[in-house]
Amino acid sequence: MLAPILHKGKSKVKSIAVLTSGGDAPGMNAAIRAVVRTAISHEVAVYGVAKGYSGLLEGRIQRLSAGSVANIIQRGGTILKTDRCPAFYEKSARREAANLMRRQGIESLIVIGGDGSYKGAHYLETENDFPVIGIPGTIDNDIPGTEDTIGFDTSVNTAIEAIDRIRDTANSHDRVFIVEVMGRSSGHIALQVGIGGGAERIIVPELPETWKGVSKAVDRGIKRGKTSSIIVVAEGPKPGLAFRVAKQLEKGGHSGKVCILGHIQRGGTPTAHDRFLASVLATSAVHCLLAGKSNLAVGVLNGQVVRVPLAEIVRHRRPLPEGLMLMAADLAS
Ligand code: ADP
């Protein structure tokens, strides 16, 4: 079982702020709760920032108590609310944010978000010498330096439940269904959903050519007696890829029904896995700061909690795990 990295000695840290940024993800609340409770149990004052970097720049900061995070571990979304903040791309805004926190007596910041939020966090620390730690909170699971992110498991389970239902209809009507899942630039959700949902074909942005052979994949299924098929498509950078796949199928003599799962994949009760992951990573993040370490993100590698420099993470993209696309093709053949 995943165990937190704990700091055993004394600590100089007296105050921490926490915010959620970018797309919301189920389990963010469990992470907020763990940050707050861990900080308080180490006599560190903890502040919640509303609405990500936007709220930070607006000074929307409140002291949190252990009671203020009661009864949220099971709730999707984020009680702190989240936002995308174009102003934070500017160096001057990041300096203003650091100054504002210092004026309020806040010495460090924990950012729960995706790789975009990590970039903002990294520049905030590097330019202003303001300690930050990142916690991976995104359904996309596309952050380098971690094999898992808070919200991914819930999102995958939501999509697979939907596919199981769609399969009933696909079987009853002998139909091909094209199910579009989230993932503008990364196919991690599509890959896991496609494998877990027994898809005929998985189409991911990392391998754009995968959508071309889709008719042949359906033909192969028909040859061995299949009357229905599920194709899982990551949405990709241009909306409506599922419809283009349907057109491609038509050219090959098949008709495909499109189902776009959309935002239902974001919300909902976090799975036990995501609540546990969020609790362990958030606890480790606070202990990182207690140990005087920053400009890092916590993550999971080879089944262990790790601390990875934000400078390394923001330079890379996380590739799809090797071999899984081939495995998926074998399993569908
Ligand atoms: P995610 O964190 O889920 O990847 P985004 O990419 O939308 O979500 O990023 C969330 C926010 O992080 C942005 O709205 C912006 O405020 C901040 N951010 C993203 N990229 C950068 C960057 N290169 N420099 C500074 N801030 C950034």
Tab-separated table of C-alpha atoms and ligand atoms in Angstrom:
chain	number	residue	atom	x	y	z
A	1	MET	CA	0.000	0.000	0.000
A	2	LEU	CA	1.159	3.513	-0.834
A	3	ALA	CA	2.729	5.228	2.198
A	4	PRO	CA	3.342	8.957	2.719
A	5	ILE	CA	6.785	10.533	3.020
A	6	LEU	CA	6.835	12.025	6.518
A	7	HIS	CA	9.220	14.564	8.035
A	8	LYS	CA	10.231	13.520	11.549
A	9	GLY	CA	12.251	16.485	12.847
A	10	LYS	CA	11.371	20.055	13.824
A	11	SER	CA	10.102	22.546	11.280
A	12	LYS	CA	10.325	26.294	10.827
A	13	VAL	CA	7.197	26.478	8.669
A	14	LYS	CA	4.423	28.467	10.314
A	15	SER	CA	1.881	28.982	7.519
A	16	ILE	CA	0.695	27.322	4.317
A	17	ALA	CA	-1.906	28.345	1.735
A	18	VAL	CA	-3.651	25.843	-0.529
A	19	LEU	CA	-5.482	26.313	-3.838
A	20	THR	CA	-6.984	24.209	-6.611
A	21	SER	CA	-6.317	25.270	-10.215
A	22	GLY	CA	-7.228	24.245	-13.778
A	23	GLY	CA	-9.865	21.574	-14.403
A	24	ASP	CA	-11.572	20.163	-11.311
A	25	ALA	CA	-10.990	16.513	-10.478
A	26	PRO	CA	-12.762	14.135	-8.063
A	27	GLY	CA	-10.553	13.736	-4.996
A	28	MET	CA	-9.405	17.359	-4.865
A	29	ASN	CA	-11.524	17.781	-1.725
A	30	ALA	CA	-9.850	14.796	-0.080
A	31	ALA	CA	-6.497	16.460	-0.863
A	32	ILE	CA	-7.613	19.827	0.584
A	33	ARG	CA	-8.827	18.046	3.713
A	34	ALA	CA	-5.511	16.237	4.159
A	35	VAL	CA	-3.493	19.442	3.649
A	36	VAL	CA	-5.583	21.268	6.252
A	37	ARG	CA	-5.639	18.491	8.853
A	38	THR	CA	-1.924	17.669	8.464
A	39	ALA	CA	-0.910	21.323	8.734
A	40	ILE	CA	-3.062	21.926	11.805
A	41	SER	CA	-1.816	18.803	13.537
A	42	HIS	CA	1.730	20.215	13.124
A	43	GLU	CA	0.666	23.629	14.452
A	44	VAL	CA	0.940	25.290	11.060
A	45	ALA	CA	-1.662	27.936	10.147
A	46	VAL	CA	-3.447	26.959	6.928
A	47	TYR	CA	-5.248	29.241	4.486
A	48	GLY	CA	-7.593	28.351	1.628
A	49	VAL	CA	-7.425	30.399	-1.574
A	50	ALA	CA	-10.700	30.532	-3.528
A	51	LYS	CA	-10.730	30.122	-7.335
A	52	GLY	CA	-7.112	29.206	-8.034
A	53	TYR	CA	-4.625	31.823	-9.203
A	54	SER	CA	-7.457	34.293	-9.994
A	55	GLY	CA	-8.608	34.253	-6.382
A	56	LEU	CA	-5.014	34.508	-5.221
A	57	LEU	CA	-4.531	37.731	-7.205
A	58	GLU	CA	-7.829	39.036	-5.829
A	59	GLY	CA	-6.784	38.212	-2.261
A	60	ARG	CA	-9.635	35.722	-1.763
A	61	ILE	CA	-7.861	33.979	1.105
A	62	GLN	CA	-9.397	32.562	4.283
A	63	ARG	CA	-7.958	30.847	7.340
A	64	LEU	CA	-9.199	27.247	7.492
A	65	SER	CA	-9.905	25.117	10.547
A	66	ALA	CA	-10.024	21.341	10.901
A	67	GLY	CA	-13.828	21.668	10.998
A	68	SER	CA	-13.987	23.621	7.725
A	69	VAL	CA	-12.984	20.488	5.817
A	70	ALA	CA	-15.343	18.126	7.652
A	71	ASN	CA	-17.611	15.946	5.514
A	72	ILE	CA	-15.912	16.722	2.179
A	73	ILE	CA	-13.764	13.603	1.595
A	74	GLN	CA	-16.605	11.974	-0.370
A	75	ARG	CA	-17.509	15.018	-2.466
A	76	GLY	CA	-16.444	15.567	-6.076
A	77	GLY	CA	-15.321	18.972	-7.388
A	78	THR	CA	-13.451	21.343	-5.101
A	79	ILE	CA	-14.835	23.333	-2.165
A	80	LEU	CA	-12.156	25.961	-2.857
A	81	LYS	CA	-13.447	26.308	-6.438
A	82	THR	CA	-11.061	26.475	-9.357
A	83	ASP	CA	-10.354	28.657	-12.347
A	84	ARG	CA	-8.152	29.301	-15.340
A	85	CYS	CA	-6.261	32.572	-14.889
A	86	PRO	CA	-4.705	34.132	-18.019
A	87	ALA	CA	-3.116	36.916	-15.902
A	88	PHE	CA	-0.873	34.365	-14.175
A	89	TYR	CA	1.126	33.890	-17.392
A	90	GLU	CA	2.590	37.339	-16.585
A	91	LYS	CA	5.655	37.604	-14.366
A	92	SER	CA	4.313	40.783	-12.741
A	93	ALA	CA	1.122	38.980	-11.640
A	94	ARG	CA	3.153	36.187	-10.052
A	95	ARG	CA	5.253	38.769	-8.158
A	96	GLU	CA	2.055	40.443	-6.974
A	97	ALA	CA	0.726	37.049	-5.785
A	98	ALA	CA	3.904	36.337	-3.782
A	99	ASN	CA	3.852	39.819	-2.218
A	100	LEU	CA	0.182	39.522	-1.368
A	101	MET	CA	0.720	36.208	0.434
A	102	ARG	CA	3.736	37.596	2.314
A	103	ARG	CA	1.701	40.608	3.451
A	104	GLN	CA	-0.870	38.172	4.898
A	105	GLY	CA	1.857	36.269	6.749
A	106	ILE	CA	1.686	33.255	4.395
A	107	GLU	CA	5.074	31.606	3.802
A	108	SER	CA	4.335	28.772	1.389
A	109	LEU	CA	1.773	27.514	-1.124
A	110	ILE	CA	0.399	24.121	-2.130
A	111	VAL	CA	-1.076	23.967	-5.638
A	112	ILE	CA	-3.441	21.108	-6.495
A	113	GLY	CA	-3.800	20.933	-10.282
A	114	GLY	CA	-2.436	19.757	-13.599
A	115	ASP	CA	0.734	20.468	-15.551
A	116	GLY	CA	-0.407	24.015	-16.472
A	117	SER	CA	-0.925	24.865	-12.815
A	118	TYR	CA	2.505	23.371	-12.074
A	119	LYS	CA	4.091	25.802	-14.546
A	120	GLY	CA	2.513	28.754	-12.764
A	121	ALA	CA	3.668	27.326	-9.417
A	122	HIS	CA	7.203	26.710	-10.637
A	123	TYR	CA	7.628	30.248	-12.006
A	124	LEU	CA	6.066	31.705	-8.854
A	125	GLU	CA	8.749	30.049	-6.718
A	126	THR	CA	11.706	30.487	-9.058
A	127	GLU	CA	11.099	34.190	-9.713
A	128	ASN	CA	10.037	35.189	-6.201
A	129	ASP	CA	11.750	32.690	-3.919
A	130	PHE	CA	8.312	31.721	-2.597
A	131	PRO	CA	8.132	28.025	-1.606
A	132	VAL	CA	5.552	25.948	-3.516
A	133	ILE	CA	4.656	22.256	-3.741
A	134	GLY	CA	2.454	20.676	-6.420
A	135	ILE	CA	-0.085	17.902	-5.879
A	136	PRO	CA	-1.235	16.159	-9.084
A	137	GLY	CA	-4.973	16.809	-9.336
A	138	THR	CA	-6.270	16.126	-12.844
A	139	ILE	CA	-8.448	13.483	-14.448
A	140	ASP	CA	-6.044	13.335	-17.426
A	141	ASN	CA	-3.129	11.509	-15.740
A	142	ASP	CA	-0.779	13.325	-18.116
A	143	ILE	CA	1.704	14.839	-15.650
A	144	PRO	CA	5.331	13.705	-16.001
A	145	GLY	CA	6.923	12.393	-12.804
A	146	THR	CA	3.874	10.488	-11.593
A	147	GLU	CA	2.065	7.376	-12.764
A	148	ASP	CA	-1.180	8.418	-11.151
A	149	THR	CA	-3.122	11.622	-10.580
A	150	ILE	CA	-6.014	12.415	-8.276
A	151	GLY	CA	-9.267	12.034	-10.228
A	152	PHE	CA	-8.031	9.706	-12.972
A	153	ASP	CA	-9.383	6.528	-11.402
A	154	THR	CA	-12.821	8.056	-10.757
A	155	SER	CA	-13.020	9.429	-14.274
A	156	VAL	CA	-12.038	6.100	-15.845
A	157	ASN	CA	-14.591	4.249	-13.734
A	158	THR	CA	-17.332	6.705	-14.720
A	159	ALA	CA	-16.521	6.238	-18.415
A	160	ILE	CA	-16.367	2.443	-18.129
A	161	GLU	CA	-19.738	2.338	-16.391
A	162	ALA	CA	-21.162	4.361	-19.303
A	163	ILE	CA	-19.566	1.993	-21.841
A	164	ASP	CA	-21.070	-1.035	-20.100
A	165	ARG	CA	-24.499	0.544	-20.575
A	166	ILE	CA	-23.794	1.496	-24.186
A	167	ARG	CA	-22.657	-2.071	-24.854
A	168	ASP	CA	-26.097	-3.384	-23.907
A	169	THR	CA	-27.638	-1.243	-26.649
A	170	ALA	CA	-24.812	-1.987	-29.104
A	171	ASN	CA	-25.389	-5.740	-28.587
A	172	SER	CA	-29.168	-5.517	-28.798
A	173	HIS	CA	-29.102	-3.579	-32.084
A	174	ASP	CA	-25.925	-5.072	-33.608
A	175	ARG	CA	-24.342	-1.638	-33.765
A	176	VAL	CA	-20.984	0.056	-33.705
A	177	PHE	CA	-20.693	2.770	-31.047
A	178	ILE	CA	-18.010	5.433	-31.038
A	179	VAL	CA	-17.552	6.674	-27.477
A	180	GLU	CA	-15.632	9.927	-27.084
A	181	VAL	CA	-13.865	10.391	-23.747
A	182	MET	CA	-11.885	13.358	-22.408
A	183	GLY	CA	-8.271	13.966	-23.394
A	184	ARG	CA	-7.419	16.937	-25.623
A	185	SER	CA	-3.729	16.235	-25.833
A	186	SER	CA	-3.375	12.955	-23.983
A	187	GLY	CA	-4.835	9.501	-24.478
A	188	HIS	CA	-4.339	8.109	-20.967
A	189	ILE	CA	-8.078	8.109	-20.177
A	190	ALA	CA	-8.961	6.618	-23.581
A	191	LEU	CA	-6.334	3.906	-23.220
A	192	GLN	CA	-7.408	2.772	-19.767
A	193	VAL	CA	-11.117	3.082	-20.590
A	194	GLY	CA	-10.637	1.256	-23.902
A	195	ILE	CA	-8.762	-1.630	-22.301
A	196	GLY	CA	-11.110	-1.859	-19.298
A	197	GLY	CA	-14.185	-1.485	-21.502
A	198	GLY	CA	-13.069	-4.100	-24.055
A	199	ALA	CA	-12.968	-1.659	-26.999
A	200	GLU	CA	-12.414	-2.858	-30.565
A	201	ARG	CA	-10.207	0.118	-31.213
A	202	ILE	CA	-8.713	2.964	-29.152
A	203	ILE	CA	-7.918	6.290	-30.796
A	204	VAL	CA	-5.510	8.631	-29.007
A	205	PRO	CA	-4.026	12.070	-29.836
A	206	GLU	CA	-0.466	10.747	-29.410
A	207	LEU	CA	-1.027	8.401	-32.389
A	208	PRO	CA	-3.353	10.343	-34.702
A	209	GLU	CA	-3.044	7.717	-37.429
A	210	THR	CA	-4.936	5.203	-35.228
A	211	TRP	CA	-8.300	6.483	-36.487
A	212	LYS	CA	-7.543	5.574	-40.087
A	213	GLY	CA	-7.724	1.785	-39.773
A	214	VAL	CA	-10.953	1.860	-37.832
A	215	SER	CA	-13.125	0.224	-40.514
A	216	LYS	CA	-10.716	-2.670	-40.848
A	217	ALA	CA	-10.840	-3.210	-37.084
A	218	VAL	CA	-14.635	-3.480	-37.263
A	219	ASP	CA	-14.374	-5.804	-40.314
A	220	ARG	CA	-12.046	-8.087	-38.383
A	221	GLY	CA	-14.581	-8.281	-35.534
A	222	ILE	CA	-17.413	-9.114	-37.939
A	223	LYS	CA	-15.346	-11.875	-39.584
A	224	ARG	CA	-15.060	-13.680	-36.298
A	225	GLY	CA	-18.761	-13.332	-35.577
A	226	LYS	CA	-19.018	-10.069	-33.661
A	227	THR	CA	-22.200	-8.139	-34.325
A	228	SER	CA	-21.398	-5.051	-32.266
A	229	SER	CA	-18.292	-3.008	-31.483
A	230	ILE	CA	-17.152	-0.225	-29.213
A	231	ILE	CA	-14.561	2.272	-30.424
A	232	VAL	CA	-13.092	4.562	-27.762
A	233	VAL	CA	-11.836	7.948	-28.974
A	234	ALA	CA	-10.007	10.631	-26.978
A	235	GLU	CA	-11.544	13.995	-27.880
A	236	GLY	CA	-8.247	15.347	-29.253
A	237	PRO	CA	-7.380	18.980	-29.983
A	238	LYS	CA	-10.270	19.583	-32.446
A	239	PRO	CA	-13.775	18.864	-31.091
A	240	GLY	CA	-15.889	16.261	-32.846
A	241	LEU	CA	-13.249	13.648	-33.662
A	242	ALA	CA	-15.874	10.970	-32.931
A	243	PHE	CA	-17.972	12.299	-35.841
A	244	ARG	CA	-14.975	12.163	-38.162
A	245	VAL	CA	-14.416	8.560	-37.081
A	246	ALA	CA	-18.095	7.839	-37.859
A	247	LYS	CA	-17.578	9.282	-41.371
A	248	GLN	CA	-14.514	7.077	-41.809
A	249	LEU	CA	-16.607	4.057	-40.799
A	250	GLU	CA	-19.289	5.015	-43.311
A	251	LYS	CA	-16.700	4.997	-46.080
A	252	GLY	CA	-15.852	1.435	-45.032
A	253	GLY	CA	-19.521	0.420	-45.229
A	254	HIS	CA	-20.398	0.572	-41.521
A	255	SER	CA	-22.634	2.921	-39.619
A	256	GLY	CA	-21.519	4.083	-36.188
A	257	LYS	CA	-23.466	5.840	-33.438
A	258	VAL	CA	-21.571	8.572	-31.625
A	259	CYS	CA	-21.763	9.063	-27.853
A	260	ILE	CA	-19.761	11.931	-26.337
A	261	LEU	CA	-19.412	11.422	-22.593
A	262	GLY	CA	-18.211	14.987	-21.944
A	263	HIS	CA	-18.323	16.518	-18.508
A	264	ILE	CA	-19.959	13.584	-16.749
A	265	GLN	CA	-16.380	12.244	-16.545
A	266	ARG	CA	-15.254	15.136	-14.329
A	267	GLY	CA	-17.695	15.148	-11.461
A	268	GLY	CA	-19.044	12.594	-9.044
A	269	THR	CA	-18.033	10.856	-5.871
A	270	PRO	CA	-14.309	10.058	-5.862
A	271	THR	CA	-13.426	6.368	-5.788
A	272	ALA	CA	-11.767	4.855	-2.716
A	273	HIS	CA	-8.540	4.817	-4.739
A	274	ASP	CA	-8.641	8.564	-5.435
A	275	ARG	CA	-9.532	9.462	-1.850
A	276	PHE	CA	-6.645	7.383	-0.553
A	277	LEU	CA	-4.204	8.691	-3.175
A	278	ALA	CA	-5.245	12.285	-2.414
A	279	SER	CA	-4.804	11.756	1.331
A	280	VAL	CA	-1.338	10.214	0.985
A	281	LEU	CA	-0.043	12.735	-1.572
A	282	ALA	CA	-1.431	15.775	0.251
A	283	THR	CA	0.048	14.603	3.559
A	284	SER	CA	3.412	14.092	1.820
A	285	ALA	CA	3.170	17.579	0.282
A	286	VAL	CA	2.740	19.245	3.678
A	287	HIS	CA	5.623	17.175	5.076
A	288	CYS	CA	7.782	18.299	2.140
A	289	LEU	CA	7.286	21.891	3.262
A	290	LEU	CA	7.844	20.936	6.923
A	291	ALA	CA	11.175	19.445	5.817
A	292	GLY	CA	12.112	22.767	4.182
A	293	LYS	CA	11.838	21.358	0.640
A	294	SER	CA	10.009	23.106	-2.184
A	295	ASN	CA	9.741	23.727	-5.939
A	296	LEU	CA	8.744	20.052	-6.066
A	297	ALA	CA	5.677	18.000	-6.841
A	298	VAL	CA	4.664	14.839	-5.063
A	299	GLY	CA	3.729	11.850	-7.193
A	300	VAL	CA	3.780	8.066	-7.461
A	301	LEU	CA	6.499	6.100	-9.239
A	302	ASN	CA	6.897	2.323	-9.023
A	303	GLY	CA	4.296	2.165	-6.271
A	304	GLN	CA	6.061	4.685	-4.020
A	305	VAL	CA	5.505	8.338	-3.203
A	306	VAL	CA	8.226	10.467	-4.785
A	307	ARG	CA	9.170	14.156	-4.851
A	308	VAL	CA	10.077	15.421	-8.299
A	309	PRO	CA	11.496	18.898	-9.101
A	310	LEU	CA	8.870	21.068	-10.828
A	311	ALA	CA	11.643	22.271	-13.163
A	312	GLU	CA	11.896	18.727	-14.599
A	313	ILE	CA	8.154	18.190	-14.854
A	314	VAL	CA	7.341	21.397	-16.714
A	315	ARG	CA	9.860	20.609	-19.459
A	316	HIS	CA	8.314	17.284	-20.451
A	317	ARG	CA	5.114	15.612	-21.559
A	318	ARG	CA	4.085	12.258	-20.160
A	319	PRO	CA	4.059	9.627	-22.916
A	320	LEU	CA	1.582	6.756	-23.019
A	321	PRO	CA	2.974	3.761	-21.117
A	322	GLU	CA	4.863	1.616	-23.601
A	323	GLY	CA	3.223	-1.504	-24.957
A	324	LEU	CA	-0.344	-0.749	-23.899
A	325	MET	CA	-1.586	0.241	-27.375
A	326	LEU	CA	-0.139	-2.997	-28.774
A	327	MET	CA	-1.653	-4.950	-25.916
A	328	ALA	CA	-5.055	-3.336	-26.551
A	329	ALA	CA	-4.834	-4.290	-30.243
A	330	ASP	CA	-3.994	-7.897	-29.336
A	331	LEU	CA	-6.838	-8.111	-26.851
A	332	ALA	CA	-9.299	-6.809	-29.437
A	333	SER	CA	-8.169	-9.196	-32.207
B	1	ADP	P1	-4.145	22.288	-15.616
B	1	ADP	O1	-3.436	22.763	-14.401
B	1	ADP	O2	-5.320	21.403	-15.277
B	1	ADP	O3	-3.203	21.707	-16.649
B	1	ADP	P2	-4.363	24.717	-17.234
B	1	ADP	O4	-3.354	24.277	-18.241
B	1	ADP	O5	-5.610	25.369	-17.720
B	1	ADP	O6	-4.875	23.550	-16.279
B	1	ADP	O7	-3.612	25.723	-16.233
B	1	ADP	C1	-4.278	26.279	-15.124
B	1	ADP	C2	-3.737	27.656	-14.854
B	1	ADP	O8	-2.333	27.562	-14.538
B	1	ADP	C3	-3.803	28.621	-16.034
B	1	ADP	O9	-5.069	29.220	-16.191
B	1	ADP	C4	-2.749	29.646	-15.607
B	1	ADP	O10	-3.266	30.503	-14.623
B	1	ADP	C5	-1.686	28.745	-14.972
B	1	ADP	N1	-0.661	28.430	-15.992
B	1	ADP	C6	-0.717	27.497	-16.978
B	1	ADP	N2	0.380	27.517	-17.750
B	1	ADP	C7	1.159	28.510	-17.266
B	1	ADP	C8	2.421	29.061	-17.630
B	1	ADP	N3	3.102	28.598	-18.686
B	1	ADP	N4	2.905	30.102	-16.900
B	1	ADP	C9	2.222	30.590	-15.836
B	1	ADP	N5	1.024	30.112	-15.439
B	1	ADP	C10	0.494	29.093	-16.129
